[in-house]
Short mmCIF file of C-alpha atoms in Angstrom, two decimals:
data_model
loop_
_atom_site.label_atom_id
_atom_site.label_comp_id
_atom_site.label_asym_id
_atom_site.label_seq_id
_atom_site.Cartn_x
_atom_site.Cartn_y
_atom_site.Cartn_z
CA MET B 650 63.87 27.09 75.63
CA THR B 651 64.21 26.03 72.01
CA LEU B 652 61.79 27.72 69.49
CA VAL B 653 60.36 25.80 67.16
CA THR B 654 61.43 26.71 63.32
CA LEU B 655 58.82 25.24 60.90
CA SER B 656 60.36 24.07 57.67
CA PRO B 657 59.72 26.14 54.25
CA SER B 658 57.57 23.73 52.78
CA LEU B 659 55.24 23.66 56.23
CA ARG B 660 55.46 27.35 56.11
CA HIS B 661 54.01 27.40 52.51
CA ARG B 662 51.46 24.88 53.34
CA LEU B 663 49.78 26.49 56.17
CA MET B 664 50.19 29.80 54.13
CA ASP B 665 48.20 28.23 51.47
CA TYR B 666 45.28 26.38 53.84
CA ALA B 667 44.98 30.15 55.50
CA GLN B 668 44.32 31.99 51.97
CA LEU B 669 41.98 28.57 51.33
CA LEU B 670 40.02 29.66 54.68
CA ARG B 671 40.18 33.52 53.80
CA ILE B 672 42.34 33.40 57.33
CA ASN B 673 44.31 36.72 55.52
CA ARG B 674 41.24 38.45 54.39
CA PRO B 675 38.72 38.72 57.34
CA ILE B 676 36.24 41.02 55.41
CA GLY B 677 33.50 37.97 54.91
CA SER B 678 33.64 37.16 58.37
CA LEU B 679 33.24 40.81 59.78
CA LEU B 680 30.32 41.23 57.38
CA LEU B 681 28.43 37.79 59.11
CA LEU B 682 29.85 38.90 62.38
CA TRP B 683 27.88 42.24 62.80
CA PRO B 684 24.46 41.06 62.00
CA THR B 685 24.86 38.23 64.19
CA TRP B 686 25.78 40.39 67.41
CA TRP B 687 22.66 42.77 66.05
CA ALA B 688 20.64 39.63 66.80
CA LEU B 689 22.03 38.73 69.83
CA TRP B 690 21.78 42.05 71.36
CA LEU B 691 18.29 42.72 70.05
CA ALA B 692 17.14 39.28 71.50
CA ALA B 693 18.24 40.03 74.72
CA ASP B 694 15.48 42.68 75.03
CA GLY B 695 16.95 45.58 76.59
CA ASN B 696 19.84 43.57 78.44
CA TYR B 697 23.18 42.07 77.23
CA PRO B 698 23.33 38.93 75.75
CA ALA B 699 24.92 35.81 77.65
CA ILE B 700 28.56 35.93 77.36
CA GLY B 701 28.51 32.04 76.19
CA ASN B 702 26.00 32.79 73.61
CA VAL B 703 28.60 35.93 72.41
CA ILE B 704 31.37 33.52 72.43
CA VAL B 705 29.72 30.58 70.77
CA PHE B 706 28.25 32.40 67.89
CA THR B 707 31.47 34.66 67.57
CA LEU B 708 33.36 31.67 67.08
CA GLY B 709 30.65 30.36 64.81
CA VAL B 710 30.94 32.71 62.34
CA PHE B 711 34.53 32.42 61.86
CA PHE B 712 34.50 28.70 61.54
CA MET B 713 31.46 28.54 59.21
CA ARG B 714 32.97 31.48 56.85
CA ALA B 715 36.10 29.53 56.60
CA ALA B 716 33.84 26.51 55.87
CA GLY B 717 32.31 28.22 53.15
CA CYS B 718 35.14 29.51 51.72
CA ALA B 719 36.56 26.04 51.07
CA ILE B 720 33.47 24.63 50.13
CA ASN B 721 32.92 27.60 47.44
CA ASP B 722 36.82 27.25 46.23
CA PHE B 723 36.00 23.56 45.87
CA ALA B 724 32.87 24.41 43.50
CA ASP B 725 34.72 27.07 41.54
CA ARG B 726 37.71 25.13 41.05
CA LYS B 727 37.73 24.87 37.39
CA VAL B 728 36.44 28.57 36.76
CA ASP B 729 38.65 30.37 39.28
CA ARG B 730 41.57 30.00 36.78
CA HIS B 731 39.72 32.23 34.37
CA VAL B 732 38.95 35.06 36.77
CA ARG B 733 41.98 37.49 37.26
CA ARG B 734 41.08 37.99 40.53
CA THR B 735 41.30 34.20 41.64
CA LYS B 736 43.61 32.06 39.06
CA ASP B 737 46.26 31.88 41.90
CA ARG B 738 44.12 30.78 44.52
CA PRO B 739 45.44 27.36 46.32
CA LEU B 740 43.02 24.96 44.99
CA THR B 741 42.67 26.08 41.40
CA SER B 742 46.36 26.39 41.33
CA GLY B 743 46.98 22.70 42.49
CA ARG B 744 48.63 23.52 45.51
CA ILE B 745 46.08 22.06 47.91
CA GLN B 746 43.61 19.07 46.40
CA PRO B 747 40.17 18.93 46.10
CA LYS B 748 39.53 16.01 48.64
CA GLU B 749 41.40 18.35 51.32
CA ALA B 750 39.02 21.52 50.85
CA VAL B 751 36.15 18.96 51.25
CA ALA B 752 37.79 17.59 54.40
CA LEU B 753 38.29 21.33 55.97
CA PHE B 754 34.47 22.10 55.19
CA LEU B 755 33.54 18.81 56.95
CA GLY B 756 35.58 19.43 60.09
CA LEU B 757 34.80 23.19 60.36
CA VAL B 758 31.16 22.21 60.03
CA LEU B 759 31.72 19.51 62.70
CA ALA B 760 33.07 21.96 65.15
CA SER B 761 30.20 24.62 64.44
CA PHE B 762 27.60 22.15 65.05
CA LEU B 763 29.35 20.91 68.32
CA LEU B 764 29.15 24.66 69.49
CA VAL B 765 25.41 24.53 68.77
CA VAL B 766 24.75 20.67 70.40
CA LEU B 767 26.90 21.74 73.43
CA PHE B 768 25.92 25.37 74.63
CA THR B 769 22.67 26.22 72.71
CA ASN B 770 18.93 25.12 72.82
CA THR B 771 17.22 22.58 70.82
CA LEU B 772 15.34 25.16 68.65
CA THR B 773 18.88 26.72 67.58
CA LEU B 774 20.36 23.09 67.03
CA TYR B 775 17.11 22.43 64.44
CA LEU B 776 17.58 25.82 63.05
CA SER B 777 21.47 24.89 62.32
CA PHE B 778 20.77 22.26 59.83
CA GLY B 779 19.00 24.78 57.32
CA GLY B 780 22.40 26.84 57.65
CA LEU B 781 24.54 23.83 56.73
CA VAL B 782 22.20 23.29 53.60
CA LEU B 783 22.59 26.97 52.71
CA ALA B 784 25.98 26.98 52.98
CA PHE B 785 26.62 23.79 50.75
CA ILE B 786 24.20 25.04 48.16
CA TYR B 787 25.25 28.60 47.55
CA PRO B 788 28.58 27.91 46.15
CA PHE B 789 26.66 26.49 42.83
CA MET B 790 24.08 28.64 42.70
CA LYS B 791 26.04 30.87 39.82
CA ARG B 792 25.79 27.87 37.45
CA TYR B 793 21.79 28.05 37.60
CA THR B 794 20.68 31.26 38.59
CA HIS B 795 21.80 35.04 38.31
CA LEU B 796 20.74 35.48 41.65
CA PRO B 797 22.95 33.63 43.40
CA GLN B 798 23.55 36.88 45.90
CA LEU B 799 20.15 36.11 46.82
CA PHE B 800 21.27 32.62 47.94
CA LEU B 801 24.37 34.45 49.81
CA GLY B 802 22.48 36.84 51.53
CA ALA B 803 19.89 34.29 53.07
CA ALA B 804 23.48 32.26 54.18
CA PHE B 805 24.78 35.04 55.86
CA SER B 806 21.68 35.69 57.58
CA TRP B 807 20.77 32.39 58.92
CA ALA B 808 22.82 33.34 61.66
CA ILE B 809 20.40 35.80 62.79
CA PRO B 810 17.63 33.24 63.66
CA MET B 811 19.94 30.91 65.56
CA ALA B 812 21.55 33.76 67.43
CA TRP B 813 18.29 35.06 68.39
CA ALA B 814 16.76 31.37 69.32
CA ALA B 815 19.85 30.98 71.41
CA GLU B 816 19.40 34.28 73.14
CA ALA B 817 15.55 34.35 73.59
CA GLY B 818 14.12 30.90 73.03
CA GLU B 819 11.87 31.72 70.35
CA LEU B 820 11.77 33.88 66.98
CA SER B 821 9.37 37.02 66.59
CA ARG B 822 8.44 38.94 63.84
CA LEU B 823 11.27 41.28 64.53
CA THR B 824 13.66 38.54 64.03
CA TRP B 825 12.67 38.06 60.42
CA LEU B 826 12.64 41.95 59.89
CA LEU B 827 16.06 42.09 60.41
CA PHE B 828 16.62 38.88 58.67
CA THR B 829 15.24 40.63 55.74
CA ALA B 830 17.22 43.76 56.34
CA ASN B 831 20.70 41.55 56.08
CA VAL B 832 19.43 39.75 53.12
CA LEU B 833 18.87 42.98 51.23
CA TRP B 834 22.26 44.18 52.56
CA THR B 835 24.16 41.02 51.47
CA VAL B 836 22.99 41.43 47.84
CA ALA B 837 23.54 45.13 47.70
CA TYR B 838 27.17 44.42 48.82
CA ASP B 839 27.86 41.19 47.09
CA THR B 840 26.84 42.73 43.83
CA LEU B 841 29.47 45.17 44.27
CA TYR B 842 31.70 42.57 44.99
CA ALA B 843 30.42 40.72 41.65
CA MET B 844 30.99 43.81 39.46
CA VAL B 845 34.56 43.22 40.17
CA ASP B 846 34.59 40.28 38.10
CA ARG B 847 31.71 40.87 35.91
CA GLU B 848 34.05 41.00 32.45
CA ASP B 849 35.22 37.61 33.40
CA ASP B 850 32.02 36.24 34.48
CA LEU B 851 30.66 37.16 31.08
CA LYS B 852 33.26 35.15 29.70
CA ILE B 853 32.95 32.05 31.15
CA GLY B 854 29.18 31.92 31.66
CA ILE B 855 29.27 32.31 35.46
CA LYS B 856 25.69 34.21 36.43
CA SER B 857 25.65 36.93 39.01
CA THR B 858 23.22 39.78 40.01
CA ALA B 859 25.97 42.18 38.46
CA ILE B 860 25.16 40.63 35.21
CA LEU B 861 21.51 40.31 35.52
CA PHE B 862 21.13 44.27 36.61
CA GLY B 863 23.51 45.58 33.66
CA ASP B 864 23.68 49.25 33.30
CA ALA B 865 21.07 49.56 36.13
CA ASP B 866 23.35 48.15 38.96
CA LEU B 867 23.95 51.30 40.60
CA ARG B 868 20.47 52.44 40.89
CA ILE B 869 19.36 48.72 41.67
CA ILE B 870 22.02 48.60 44.78
CA GLY B 871 20.76 52.13 45.36
CA CYS B 872 17.38 51.15 45.84
CA LEU B 873 18.34 47.78 47.80
CA GLN B 874 20.47 50.26 49.87
CA ALA B 875 17.38 52.28 50.86
CA LEU B 876 15.32 49.33 51.85
CA VAL B 877 17.73 48.08 54.37
CA VAL B 878 17.97 51.78 56.12
CA VAL B 879 14.03 51.81 55.93
CA THR B 880 13.65 48.09 57.03
CA LEU B 881 16.32 48.97 59.91
CA VAL B 882 14.52 52.11 60.83
CA MET B 883 11.11 49.70 61.19
CA VAL B 884 13.33 47.17 63.30
CA GLY B 885 14.18 50.03 65.56
CA SER B 886 10.32 51.43 65.79
CA GLN B 887 9.17 48.01 66.74
CA ALA B 888 12.14 47.14 69.24
CA GLY B 889 11.40 50.50 70.96
CA LEU B 890 15.08 51.67 70.25
CA GLY B 891 16.29 55.03 70.99
CA PHE B 892 18.89 58.02 69.46
CA PHE B 893 21.76 56.03 68.96
CA TRP B 894 20.07 53.03 67.13
CA TYR B 895 18.84 56.13 64.74
CA LEU B 896 22.32 57.59 64.45
CA GLY B 897 24.06 54.14 63.74
CA VAL B 898 21.34 53.44 60.98
CA ALA B 899 21.77 57.41 59.81
CA MET B 900 25.61 56.49 59.27
CA MET B 901 25.05 53.66 57.63
CA ALA B 902 22.93 55.60 55.23
CA ALA B 903 25.65 58.22 54.95
CA LEU B 904 28.40 55.08 54.16
CA PHE B 905 25.93 53.96 51.41
CA GLY B 906 26.18 57.33 49.68
CA TRP B 907 30.13 56.65 49.71
CA HIS B 908 29.51 53.52 48.14
CA GLN B 909 27.42 55.01 45.22
CA TYR B 910 30.62 57.50 45.03
CA LEU B 911 33.36 54.84 44.64
CA ALA B 912 31.66 52.68 42.67
CA ARG B 913 30.51 55.35 40.31
CA ASN B 914 32.79 54.50 37.41
CA ARG B 915 32.62 50.95 37.96
CA THR B 916 36.03 50.13 37.90
CA ARG B 917 37.35 47.02 39.62
CA GLU B 918 38.93 49.28 42.29
CA GLY B 919 36.24 51.43 43.08
CA CYS B 920 33.80 48.31 43.66
CA PHE B 921 36.10 46.29 45.68
CA GLU B 922 36.76 49.15 47.94
CA ALA B 923 33.01 50.09 48.37
CA PHE B 924 32.51 46.26 49.18
CA LEU B 925 35.10 46.66 51.64
CA ASN B 926 33.57 49.76 53.36
CA ASN B 927 30.45 47.85 54.16
CA ASN B 928 32.47 46.25 57.12
CA TRP B 929 31.74 50.15 58.42
CA ALA B 930 28.11 49.76 57.58
CA GLY B 931 27.78 46.85 59.54
CA PHE B 932 30.05 48.31 62.70
CA VAL B 933 28.10 51.53 62.79
CA VAL B 934 24.69 49.64 63.23
CA PHE B 935 26.14 47.49 65.79
CA ALA B 936 27.66 50.53 67.79
CA GLY B 937 24.59 52.23 67.68
CA LEU B 938 22.62 49.42 69.22
CA ALA B 939 25.43 48.50 71.76
CA LEU B 940 25.36 52.44 72.80
CA ASP B 941 21.50 52.28 73.11
CA ARG B 942 21.57 49.29 75.31
CA LEU B 943 24.13 51.22 77.48
CA PHE B 944 22.48 54.31 77.83
#
């Protein structure tokens, strides 16, 4: 058997595409995946969600997160060169052309759309158009408002009503309560992320909640985190969930306290570590939900 050996140029090319789509950094996909699974398991109303929906929405999470990264780098290709963390990205450095990023965005969106069309229902299909709009406009919001994190929160949370509609065939007040919790959580952790780039963003005129909140940043993040916990407790109460759900929410609250400690000096490294740790905050809530359904 002859093994196919990639030429160095092709290998570097594939690595650039992987970097553009953040395949080498799955944190964004995981932060999108946990709330999507929360919705699927809750919408199943005491049962396990259909395996087809789990597969469709897991693939959709990874496709749409990659699409979002491509359009985000397209939108930021001129400003990223002035930010320490992003100046060597393949689109900014010219290793990938803008039209290639747009083509990847469209291709990944089409793949996600086909999953919805072929394997879900009409309500989910209608909701998918809202998700597409949010995914497209979010990267441009940092030029016009200090609240781009709010738009990201809506974009990252839109999988919740879509997954709920696919599993339950309808939406409920509980759907939007979970949606609210996730928006609040996303604004909190993405503000930590924005604090990493705050000095660079101030120089080039990019807006963010990290800049808007100023010296009150950690206090406001703490308030948002507290609201997330309260809202998830309300979700548990309305859904009739038990001990393991509340244990998962309590563990998330403990992790939020750890994030405050990590970011206490507002260093780039501390804020970035706190941001990354939110993956575990989403996981413990899902683990609590899954165990609650199991037992």
